[in-house]
Amino acid sequence: MNKKNIAKLVLLAFTICILIVVSLSNKSYTKDYAILVKNNTEDIALSNSIEQNKNANVSFKNQFSPKLGKSFNGFKEQLGFKESQNDYFRVNTLGYLGKYQFGRSTLKLIGINDTQLFLNTPELQEKAFIANAERNKWVLRKDIKRFVGKKINGIEVTESGILAAAHLAGPGGVKKYLRSYGSNGFEDAYGTSIKYYMKRFHGYDTSKIKANKKAKVSVNA
C-alpha cells in the first residue's frame, strides 16, 4: 500500500472519530436537556399542587369555621369544644363518651342504651344533646324563671349558663348551686366548676330548647 492510500485511510478514520464524538455529544446534550425539562415540569406541577392544596385548606377552614357568635349553634359548638374539642369519638379517662361527653346513666334517661352505636353515630350524639337539654330545661324551669338576671358569685345568671352547667353537673347540682346562692358548689373530676360554666356560657341564645319532661331520642329514626 502506497503512502497516498495510507493517508486516505488515516483521514477517513479521523473523520469517523470526529463524527462519533459529535454524535455522542449531541445525545448527551439532548439527554441533559430532556432531564432539565422534565425536572422543571415536575417542579412546576409540585408547586401548583401545593398551591391548590393550600387554597383547598383555606376553603375548608372558611367553610367549616363560621363565626357563630352567641347563636344556639355557637352555644352547642362551644360546649362540644370545651368537652372534647368537638371529637365525636372521644372517650375520656372516666368513660364519658363523644363530642359532649355523655355518661351512660344520662344516655339511658333519654332512651339510648347502645353506647357503641352512640359513639359511632355523630347524628345520634347531636340528637342526644338536644333531648338532654330539653329535659334539663324542664327540670330547671322554675329556677330559670327565678334566677335569670340575678348575680351569683359575681356572675350574671343566664339560661344558657344554667343549661351548660346542667350538662356539666346535672340539673340537681345546678338547683343546689342556685338555691344556695353559690355556696353549694360543684366541681367535676378535672376541676371544672358550675361557676366556670355559668361564666363561660353566659348569654347564648337557647330559646330553641323547649322544656320537655319526656324528652327522648329515637334511635331508629
PDB file of C-alpha atoms in Angstrom:
ATOM      1  CA  MET A   1       0.000   0.000   0.000  1.00  0.00           C
ATOM      2  CA  ASN A   2       1.469   3.327  -1.027  1.00  0.00           C
ATOM      3  CA  LYS A   3       1.714   6.426   1.118  1.00  0.00           C
ATOM      4  CA  LYS A   4      -1.204   8.104  -0.657  1.00  0.00           C
ATOM      5  CA  ASN A   5      -3.625   5.294   0.219  1.00  0.00           C
ATOM      6  CA  ILE A   6      -2.392   5.218   3.827  1.00  0.00           C
ATOM      7  CA  ALA A   7      -3.045   8.939   4.134  1.00  0.00           C
ATOM      8  CA  LYS A   8      -6.588   8.463   2.828  1.00  0.00           C
ATOM      9  CA  LEU A   9      -7.277   5.716   5.380  1.00  0.00           C
ATOM     10  CA  VAL A  10      -5.953   7.851   8.225  1.00  0.00           C
ATOM     11  CA  LEU A  11      -8.094  10.796   7.123  1.00  0.00           C
ATOM     12  CA  LEU A  12     -11.164   8.542   6.898  1.00  0.00           C
ATOM     13  CA  ALA A  13     -10.561   7.096  10.378  1.00  0.00           C
ATOM     14  CA  PHE A  14     -10.053  10.603  11.780  1.00  0.00           C
ATOM     15  CA  THR A  15     -13.307  11.764  10.154  1.00  0.00           C
ATOM     16  CA  ILE A  16     -15.216   8.784  11.590  1.00  0.00           C
ATOM     17  CA  CYS A  17     -13.834   9.529  15.078  1.00  0.00           C
ATOM     18  CA  ILE A  18     -14.969  13.165  14.835  1.00  0.00           C
ATOM     19  CA  LEU A  19     -18.442  12.123  13.744  1.00  0.00           C
ATOM     20  CA  ILE A  20     -18.727   9.656  16.656  1.00  0.00           C
ATOM     21  CA  VAL A  21     -17.627  12.301  19.185  1.00  0.00           C
ATOM     22  CA  VAL A  22     -20.099  14.878  17.800  1.00  0.00           C
ATOM     23  CA  SER A  23     -22.885  12.307  17.837  1.00  0.00           C
ATOM     24  CA  LEU A  24     -22.237  11.318  21.466  1.00  0.00           C
ATOM     25  CA  SER A  25     -22.020  14.971  22.459  1.00  0.00           C
ATOM     26  CA  ASN A  26     -25.403  15.720  20.848  1.00  0.00           C
ATOM     27  CA  LYS A  27     -27.014  12.732  22.590  1.00  0.00           C
ATOM     28  CA  SER A  28     -25.646  13.842  25.939  1.00  0.00           C
ATOM     29  CA  TYR A  29     -26.914  17.364  25.390  1.00  0.00           C
ATOM     30  CA  THR A  30     -30.321  16.077  24.325  1.00  0.00           C
ATOM     31  CA  LYS A  31     -30.494  13.797  27.385  1.00  0.00           C
ATOM     32  CA  ASP A  32     -29.447  16.602  29.760  1.00  0.00           C
ATOM     33  CA  TYR A  33     -31.948  18.947  28.151  1.00  0.00           C
ATOM     34  CA  ALA A  34     -34.716  16.350  28.465  1.00  0.00           C
ATOM     35  CA  ILE A  35     -33.876  15.813  32.145  1.00  0.00           C
ATOM     36  CA  LEU A  36     -33.854  19.571  32.723  1.00  0.00           C
ATOM     37  CA  VAL A  37     -37.235  19.993  31.043  1.00  0.00           C
ATOM     38  CA  LYS A  38     -38.672  17.044  32.995  1.00  0.00           C
ATOM     39  CA  ASN A  39     -37.396  18.380  36.323  1.00  0.00           C
ATOM     40  CA  ASN A  40     -38.713  21.859  35.605  1.00  0.00           C
ATOM     41  CA  THR A  41     -42.096  20.413  34.643  1.00  0.00           C
ATOM     42  CA  GLU A  42     -42.235  18.322  37.818  1.00  0.00           C
ATOM     43  CA  ASP A  43     -41.243  21.330  39.961  1.00  0.00           C
ATOM     44  CA  ILE A  44     -43.977  23.444  38.380  1.00  0.00           C
ATOM     45  CA  ALA A  45     -46.538  20.646  38.872  1.00  0.00           C
ATOM     46  CA  LEU A  46     -45.480  20.216  42.513  1.00  0.00           C
ATOM     47  CA  SER A  47     -45.671  23.961  43.085  1.00  0.00           C
ATOM     48  CA  ASN A  48     -49.141  24.072  41.542  1.00  0.00           C
ATOM     49  CA  SER A  49     -50.218  21.085  43.643  1.00  0.00           C
ATOM     50  CA  ILE A  50     -49.005  22.722  46.866  1.00  0.00           C
ATOM     51  CA  GLU A  51     -50.780  25.962  45.971  1.00  0.00           C
ATOM     52  CA  GLN A  52     -54.002  24.086  45.155  1.00  0.00           C
ATOM     53  CA  ASN A  53     -53.839  22.192  48.464  1.00  0.00           C
ATOM     54  CA  LYS A  54     -53.180  25.437  50.289  1.00  0.00           C
ATOM     55  CA  ASN A  55     -56.205  27.027  48.666  1.00  0.00           C
ATOM     56  CA  ALA A  56     -58.284  23.926  49.390  1.00  0.00           C
ATOM     57  CA  ASN A  57     -57.309  24.076  53.066  1.00  0.00           C
ATOM     58  CA  VAL A  58     -58.240  27.744  53.240  1.00  0.00           C
ATOM     59  CA  SER A  59     -61.571  26.957  51.594  1.00  0.00           C
ATOM     60  CA  PHE A  60     -62.154  24.079  54.027  1.00  0.00           C
ATOM     61  CA  LYS A  61     -61.428  26.258  57.047  1.00  0.00           C
ATOM     62  CA  ASN A  62     -63.638  29.036  55.769  1.00  0.00           C
ATOM     63  CA  GLN A  63     -66.468  26.613  55.072  1.00  0.00           C
ATOM     64  CA  PHE A  64     -66.450  24.853  58.429  1.00  0.00           C
ATOM     65  CA  SER A  65     -65.373  27.632  60.779  1.00  0.00           C
ATOM     66  CA  PRO A  66     -68.220  30.151  60.643  1.00  0.00           C
ATOM     67  CA  LYS A  67     -68.472  32.952  63.171  1.00  0.00           C
ATOM     68  CA  LEU A  68     -71.347  31.571  65.223  1.00  0.00           C
ATOM     69  CA  GLY A  69     -71.299  34.219  67.922  1.00  0.00           C
ATOM     70  CA  LYS A  70     -73.941  33.854  70.631  1.00  0.00           C
ATOM     71  CA  SER A  71     -76.317  31.815  68.466  1.00  0.00           C
ATOM     72  CA  PHE A  72     -77.634  28.424  69.534  1.00  0.00           C
ATOM     73  CA  ASN A  73     -75.162  26.723  67.194  1.00  0.00           C
ATOM     74  CA  GLY A  74     -72.441  28.800  68.807  1.00  0.00           C
ATOM     75  CA  PHE A  75     -73.569  27.549  72.223  1.00  0.00           C
ATOM     76  CA  LYS A  76     -73.623  23.951  71.066  1.00  0.00           C
ATOM     77  CA  GLU A  77     -70.259  24.062  69.302  1.00  0.00           C
ATOM     78  CA  GLN A  78     -68.537  25.901  72.149  1.00  0.00           C
ATOM     79  CA  LEU A  79     -69.844  23.367  74.657  1.00  0.00           C
ATOM     80  CA  GLY A  80     -68.720  20.496  72.424  1.00  0.00           C
ATOM     81  CA  PHE A  81     -65.298  22.083  72.097  1.00  0.00           C
ATOM     82  CA  LYS A  82     -64.958  22.515  75.853  1.00  0.00           C
ATOM     83  CA  GLU A  83     -65.992  18.923  76.494  1.00  0.00           C
ATOM     84  CA  SER A  84     -63.970  17.117  73.803  1.00  0.00           C
ATOM     85  CA  GLN A  85     -62.627  19.630  71.268  1.00  0.00           C
ATOM     86  CA  ASN A  86     -65.619  18.539  69.165  1.00  0.00           C
ATOM     87  CA  ASP A  87     -64.362  14.959  68.852  1.00  0.00           C
ATOM     88  CA  TYR A  88     -67.346  12.656  68.339  1.00  0.00           C
ATOM     89  CA  PHE A  89     -65.257   9.559  69.019  1.00  0.00           C
ATOM     90  CA  ARG A  90     -63.518  10.550  72.245  1.00  0.00           C
ATOM     91  CA  VAL A  91     -63.839   8.523  75.428  1.00  0.00           C
ATOM     92  CA  ASN A  92     -62.223  10.226  78.426  1.00  0.00           C
ATOM     93  CA  THR A  93     -60.454   8.601  81.375  1.00  0.00           C
ATOM     94  CA  LEU A  94     -63.727   8.367  83.311  1.00  0.00           C
ATOM     95  CA  GLY A  95     -65.622   6.700  80.461  1.00  0.00           C
ATOM     96  CA  TYR A  96     -67.617   9.721  79.277  1.00  0.00           C
ATOM     97  CA  LEU A  97     -68.480   9.488  75.620  1.00  0.00           C
ATOM     98  CA  GLY A  98     -68.421  11.528  72.434  1.00  0.00           C
ATOM     99  CA  LYS A  99     -68.440  15.173  71.479  1.00  0.00           C
ATOM    100  CA  TYR A 100     -70.488  16.236  74.504  1.00  0.00           C
ATOM    101  CA  GLN A 101     -69.008  13.664  76.920  1.00  0.00           C
ATOM    102  CA  PHE A 102     -72.193  11.908  77.985  1.00  0.00           C
ATOM    103  CA  GLY A 103     -72.312   9.486  80.882  1.00  0.00           C
ATOM    104  CA  ARG A 104     -74.027   6.148  80.383  1.00  0.00           C
ATOM    105  CA  SER A 105     -76.702   6.850  83.013  1.00  0.00           C
ATOM    106  CA  THR A 106     -77.685  10.109  81.291  1.00  0.00           C
ATOM    107  CA  LEU A 107     -77.914   8.342  77.947  1.00  0.00           C
ATOM    108  CA  LYS A 108     -80.300   5.770  79.433  1.00  0.00           C
ATOM    109  CA  LEU A 109     -82.540   8.583  80.726  1.00  0.00           C
ATOM    110  CA  ILE A 110     -83.019   9.849  77.164  1.00  0.00           C
ATOM    111  CA  GLY A 111     -83.520   6.408  75.612  1.00  0.00           C
ATOM    112  CA  ILE A 112     -80.026   5.368  74.472  1.00  0.00           C
ATOM    113  CA  ASN A 113     -78.744   2.009  75.700  1.00  0.00           C
ATOM    114  CA  ASP A 114     -76.260   1.083  72.977  1.00  0.00           C
ATOM    115  CA  THR A 115     -73.202   3.164  73.852  1.00  0.00           C
ATOM    116  CA  GLN A 116     -71.147   1.799  70.965  1.00  0.00           C
ATOM    117  CA  LEU A 117     -73.798   2.858  68.464  1.00  0.00           C
ATOM    118  CA  PHE A 118     -73.943   6.236  70.183  1.00  0.00           C
ATOM    119  CA  LEU A 119     -70.174   6.711  69.989  1.00  0.00           C
ATOM    120  CA  ASN A 120     -70.057   5.785  66.304  1.00  0.00           C
ATOM    121  CA  THR A 121     -73.028   7.939  65.222  1.00  0.00           C
ATOM    122  CA  PRO A 122     -72.462  11.724  65.267  1.00  0.00           C
ATOM    123  CA  GLU A 123     -76.084  12.411  64.272  1.00  0.00           C
ATOM    124  CA  LEU A 124     -77.281  10.444  67.311  1.00  0.00           C
ATOM    125  CA  GLN A 125     -74.983  12.466  69.552  1.00  0.00           C
ATOM    126  CA  GLU A 126     -76.471  15.716  68.265  1.00  0.00           C
ATOM    127  CA  LYS A 127     -79.991  14.414  68.940  1.00  0.00           C
ATOM    128  CA  ALA A 128     -78.916  13.346  72.415  1.00  0.00           C
ATOM    129  CA  PHE A 129     -77.602  16.822  73.162  1.00  0.00           C
ATOM    130  CA  ILE A 130     -80.946  18.399  72.255  1.00  0.00           C
ATOM    131  CA  ALA A 131     -83.001  15.844  74.174  1.00  0.00           C
ATOM    132  CA  ASN A 132     -80.867  16.163  77.296  1.00  0.00           C
ATOM    133  CA  ALA A 133     -81.019  19.975  77.159  1.00  0.00           C
ATOM    134  CA  GLU A 134     -84.824  19.833  76.792  1.00  0.00           C
ATOM    135  CA  ARG A 135     -85.114  17.538  79.792  1.00  0.00           C
ATOM    136  CA  ASN A 136     -82.773  19.719  81.871  1.00  0.00           C
ATOM    137  CA  LYS A 137     -84.710  22.833  80.933  1.00  0.00           C
ATOM    138  CA  TRP A 138     -87.928  21.222  82.146  1.00  0.00           C
ATOM    139  CA  VAL A 139     -86.340  20.156  85.467  1.00  0.00           C
ATOM    140  CA  LEU A 140     -84.899  23.642  85.965  1.00  0.00           C
ATOM    141  CA  ARG A 141     -87.817  25.653  84.544  1.00  0.00           C
ATOM    142  CA  LYS A 142     -88.702  27.261  87.896  1.00  0.00           C
ATOM    143  CA  ASP A 143     -85.081  28.070  88.689  1.00  0.00           C
ATOM    144  CA  ILE A 144     -84.594  29.618  85.268  1.00  0.00           C
ATOM    145  CA  LYS A 145     -87.566  31.866  85.887  1.00  0.00           C
ATOM    146  CA  ARG A 146     -86.392  32.741  89.381  1.00  0.00           C
ATOM    147  CA  PHE A 147     -82.663  33.313  88.926  1.00  0.00           C
ATOM    148  CA  VAL A 148     -82.036  34.550  85.364  1.00  0.00           C
ATOM    149  CA  GLY A 149     -80.806  38.138  85.578  1.00  0.00           C
ATOM    150  CA  LYS A 150     -79.524  37.819  89.136  1.00  0.00           C
ATOM    151  CA  LYS A 151     -75.845  37.679  90.062  1.00  0.00           C
ATOM    152  CA  ILE A 152     -74.314  34.748  91.924  1.00  0.00           C
ATOM    153  CA  ASN A 153     -70.608  34.803  92.804  1.00  0.00           C
ATOM    154  CA  GLY A 154     -70.274  37.931  90.688  1.00  0.00           C
ATOM    155  CA  ILE A 155     -71.645  36.282  87.554  1.00  0.00           C
ATOM    156  CA  GLU A 156     -74.960  37.144  85.922  1.00  0.00           C
ATOM    157  CA  VAL A 157     -77.183  34.091  85.653  1.00  0.00           C
ATOM    158  CA  THR A 158     -78.467  33.368  82.141  1.00  0.00           C
ATOM    159  CA  GLU A 159     -80.489  30.496  80.743  1.00  0.00           C
ATOM    160  CA  SER A 160     -77.586  29.318  78.589  1.00  0.00           C
ATOM    161  CA  GLY A 161     -75.288  29.370  81.613  1.00  0.00           C
ATOM    162  CA  ILE A 162     -77.783  27.269  83.584  1.00  0.00           C
ATOM    163  CA  LEU A 163     -78.186  24.729  80.771  1.00  0.00           C
ATOM    164  CA  ALA A 164     -74.437  24.451  80.259  1.00  0.00           C
ATOM    165  CA  ALA A 165     -73.921  23.956  83.990  1.00  0.00           C
ATOM    166  CA  ALA A 166     -76.657  21.305  84.000  1.00  0.00           C
ATOM    167  CA  HIS A 167     -74.796  19.468  81.236  1.00  0.00           C
ATOM    168  CA  LEU A 168     -71.732  19.505  83.490  1.00  0.00           C
ATOM    169  CA  ALA A 169     -73.227  18.814  86.908  1.00  0.00           C
ATOM    170  CA  GLY A 170     -76.739  17.568  86.200  1.00  0.00           C
ATOM    171  CA  PRO A 171     -79.884  19.599  86.904  1.00  0.00           C
ATOM    172  CA  GLY A 172     -79.861  18.585  90.567  1.00  0.00           C
ATOM    173  CA  GLY A 173     -76.391  20.019  91.088  1.00  0.00           C
ATOM    174  CA  VAL A 174     -77.411  23.278  89.444  1.00  0.00           C
ATOM    175  CA  LYS A 175     -80.514  23.555  91.642  1.00  0.00           C
ATOM    176  CA  LYS A 176     -78.350  23.240  94.753  1.00  0.00           C
ATOM    177  CA  TYR A 177     -75.921  25.847  93.452  1.00  0.00           C
ATOM    178  CA  LEU A 178     -78.608  28.382  92.565  1.00  0.00           C
ATOM    179  CA  ARG A 179     -80.762  27.913  95.646  1.00  0.00           C
ATOM    180  CA  SER A 180     -77.748  28.235  97.945  1.00  0.00           C
ATOM    181  CA  TYR A 181     -76.656  31.332  96.014  1.00  0.00           C
ATOM    182  CA  GLY A 182     -73.405  29.672  95.076  1.00  0.00           C
ATOM    183  CA  SER A 183     -72.341  28.354  98.469  1.00  0.00           C
ATOM    184  CA  ASN A 184     -73.170  24.760  97.495  1.00  0.00           C
ATOM    185  CA  GLY A 185     -70.859  24.389  94.526  1.00  0.00           C
ATOM    186  CA  PHE A 186     -69.711  21.555  92.308  1.00  0.00           C
ATOM    187  CA  GLU A 187     -66.518  20.572  90.510  1.00  0.00           C
ATOM    188  CA  ASP A 188     -66.050  17.592  88.229  1.00  0.00           C
ATOM    189  CA  ALA A 189     -63.060  15.234  88.436  1.00  0.00           C
ATOM    190  CA  TYR A 190     -60.996  17.619  86.298  1.00  0.00           C
ATOM    191  CA  GLY A 191     -61.728  20.678  88.442  1.00  0.00           C
ATOM    192  CA  THR A 192     -64.340  22.328  86.196  1.00  0.00           C
ATOM    193  CA  SER A 193     -66.990  24.113  88.268  1.00  0.00           C
ATOM    194  CA  ILE A 194     -70.588  25.254  87.846  1.00  0.00           C
ATOM    195  CA  LYS A 195     -69.378  28.812  88.372  1.00  0.00           C
ATOM    196  CA  TYR A 196     -66.936  28.475  85.479  1.00  0.00           C
ATOM    197  CA  TYR A 197     -69.630  27.120  83.130  1.00  0.00           C
ATOM    198  CA  MET A 198     -72.055  29.857  84.189  1.00  0.00           C
ATOM    199  CA  LYS A 199     -69.454  32.419  83.159  1.00  0.00           C
ATOM    200  CA  ARG A 200     -68.133  30.740  80.020  1.00  0.00           C
ATOM    201  CA  PHE A 201     -71.570  30.049  78.534  1.00  0.00           C
ATOM    202  CA  HIS A 202     -73.201  33.296  79.568  1.00  0.00           C
ATOM    203  CA  GLY A 203     -75.674  34.949  77.223  1.00  0.00           C
ATOM    204  CA  TYR A 204     -76.139  32.465  74.383  1.00  0.00           C
ATOM    205  CA  ASP A 205     -79.481  32.115  72.608  1.00  0.00           C
ATOM    206  CA  THR A 206     -81.034  28.872  73.877  1.00  0.00           C
ATOM    207  CA  SER A 207     -84.624  29.735  73.011  1.00  0.00           C
ATOM    208  CA  LYS A 208     -84.702  26.800  70.573  1.00  0.00           C
ATOM    209  CA  ILE A 209     -84.549  24.422  73.512  1.00  0.00           C
ATOM    210  CA  LYS A 210     -88.105  23.650  74.641  1.00  0.00           C
ATOM    211  CA  ALA A 211     -88.703  22.325  78.131  1.00  0.00           C
ATOM    212  CA  ASN A 212     -89.754  18.692  77.778  1.00  0.00           C
ATOM    213  CA  LYS A 213     -90.166  16.330  80.712  1.00  0.00           C
ATOM    214  CA  LYS A 214     -90.274  13.242  78.466  1.00  0.00           C
ATOM    215  CA  ALA A 215     -87.552  14.155  76.020  1.00  0.00           C
ATOM    216  CA  LYS A 216     -86.175  11.019  74.380  1.00  0.00           C
ATOM    217  CA  VAL A 217     -84.031  10.130  71.380  1.00  0.00           C
ATOM    218  CA  SER A 218     -85.470   7.853  68.734  1.00  0.00           C
ATOM    219  CA  VAL A 219     -82.511   5.630  67.853  1.00  0.00           C
ATOM    220  CA  ASN A 220     -84.171   4.204  64.734  1.00  0.00           C
ATOM    221  CA  ALA A 221     -85.437   7.483  63.301  1.00  0.00           C
TER     222      ALA A 221
END
